[in-house]
Amino acid sequence: MNVSDSEVVARLLSDHGYRPCDLPEDARVILVNTCSIRENAEKRVMARLDYFGLMKRQDPQLKVGILGCMATRLKEALLEHPAVDFVAGPDSYRHLPGMLGPSPTAPVQVKLSATETYADIKPYRELSRGVTSFVTIMRGCNNMCAYCIVPYVRGRERSRDPLSVEEEVRDLFAGGFREVTLLGQNVNSYHWKPGDSTAPVTFAQLLERVAGISSLLRVRYTTSHPKDMQDDVLRAMARYPNICKHIHLPVQSGSNQMLKKMNRGYTREDYLERIASIRRILPGCSISSDIIAGFCDETPEDHAQTLSLMKEARFDQAFMFHYSQRPNTLAARHYQDNVPEDVKIGRLNEIIALQNLLSLESNRADVDKEFEVLVEGVSKRSREDYFGRTGTNKVCVFPHGNSTVGNYVRVKVKSCTAATLKAEIITENNRS
Ligand code: SF4
């Protein structure tokens, strides 16, 4: 989401004569786009600000601004840091040219909007330098998961006009991009109500409209919410071969007590029923998840439930964290963060160890199978290899032969680790 927002900001400023540069040392203005979801992310931002503070001592003309979720959360308090000149929340980016102008407007702009979607701003894609891109289809979130700060820092949910989404995707395709990921905190509640009497557009319909732009364009999306994901989306995925067969479906916990306390709006049984639907309608579809270890009052039995759900759901990949309390959230106001740190870390380590096994098993099942892969670039490990992802979102590395970045190749998987498939090309430039 922040990459996508940074591209909107870069466009707003490039329209006023600013140009991006590669190194902070070459910049006249530094913008730090921030995330507040985890405490660690905020700590890293503060460490960067200390460094920018040193740069400002050498060059007092340098301007430093904080964007994103930390801006909304900390507001004026951020100005107390000697590096920070101005603060703009996620719905205030249109103020940036004025904040940086010769008669700067107020240095703190953090008001959340019920309508802002930046639908009319063409994101500055030159920052992406690749063949894959993100397209924001909605902003904010109306859910109130007890641990989550997003509704407080990014505001109420609003969907973007599907025509502007399609136009952006068409531009991307014409510019050589071959994969788009449609982004929203909860894409399943995407809902565009036109001003006239025509019926509202649902996420499944938007997905089909985007997939219909070209069969050479891969379409992904994230994030799904288990309480809102309906079979219409799964059926749309089944109808279009270019909609990638991967679903990120955050479960967070396998215990009904914890799910209730987290205010997630579904039970373990509901979640497993969604997994069964995915397996039924989209055989071979990969599933990833988010898991939190050590939420408030979590018992060893709750933790065991999470491990057992992971075994039942057989996630291909997962993002795993131990709970870190975020200020002003429902959990911070009403619950005690009472699972000791060492217990949280111990449980997280068990979750990670299990997921590593599941990921390895999932990848081993792909050995000797063939996949179509979009070539995304040169592998970090070897200049002789390219990397790309399968439709099931598995990273695949293969000797590049005569293939080219931005084209599709057909590969056969020869071996694997828990994180990567190692393959050989069968057909170069498969569908260009
Ligand atoms: S669905 Fe829950 S976890 Fe996701 S952004 Fe909204 S409140 Fe946060």
Tab-separated table of C-alpha atoms and ligand atoms in Angstrom, residues 37 140-151 184-186 223-225 227-228 250 252 262-264 290, ligand 1:
chain	number	residue	atom	x	y	z
A	37	ILE	CA	1.146	-1.533	12.050
A	140	GLY	CA	-9.231	2.728	4.739
A	141	CYS	CA	-11.032	-0.013	6.643
A	142	ASN	CA	-14.394	-0.290	8.417
A	143	ASN	CA	-13.439	-3.310	10.502
A	144	MET	CA	-12.262	-2.929	14.041
A	145	CYS	CA	-9.899	-5.826	14.631
A	146	ALA	CA	-8.870	-5.359	18.246
A	147	TYR	CA	-5.112	-5.327	17.622
A	148	CYS	CA	-5.121	-3.152	14.488
A	149	ILE	CA	-4.310	0.519	14.148
A	150	VAL	CA	-5.274	0.838	10.460
A	151	PRO	CA	-8.853	2.169	10.935
A	184	GLY	CA	-7.169	-2.813	-0.442
A	185	GLN	CA	-7.243	-3.552	3.288
A	186	ASN	CA	-10.299	-5.736	2.657
A	223	THR	CA	-5.982	-8.623	1.075
A	224	SER	CA	-9.020	-10.877	1.476
A	225	HIS	CA	-10.994	-10.988	4.711
A	227	LYS	CA	-15.632	-13.041	6.883
A	228	ASP	CA	-16.316	-11.282	3.568
A	250	PRO	CA	-5.226	-13.905	7.059
A	252	GLN	CA	-4.530	-14.568	12.743
A	262	MET	CA	-9.620	-10.043	18.171
A	263	ASN	CA	-13.067	-9.072	16.817
A	264	ARG	CA	-12.377	-10.837	13.538
A	290	ASP	CA	-1.056	-13.949	8.567
B	1	SF4	S1	-9.475	-5.927	8.383
B	1	SF4	FE1	-8.789	-5.800	10.523
B	1	SF4	S2	-6.584	-6.245	10.396
B	1	SF4	FE2	-7.243	-5.691	8.324
B	1	SF4	S3	-6.889	-3.478	8.170
B	1	SF4	FE3	-9.015	-3.738	8.812
B	1	SF4	S4	-8.970	-3.610	11.048
B	1	SF4	FE4	-6.861	-3.985	10.351
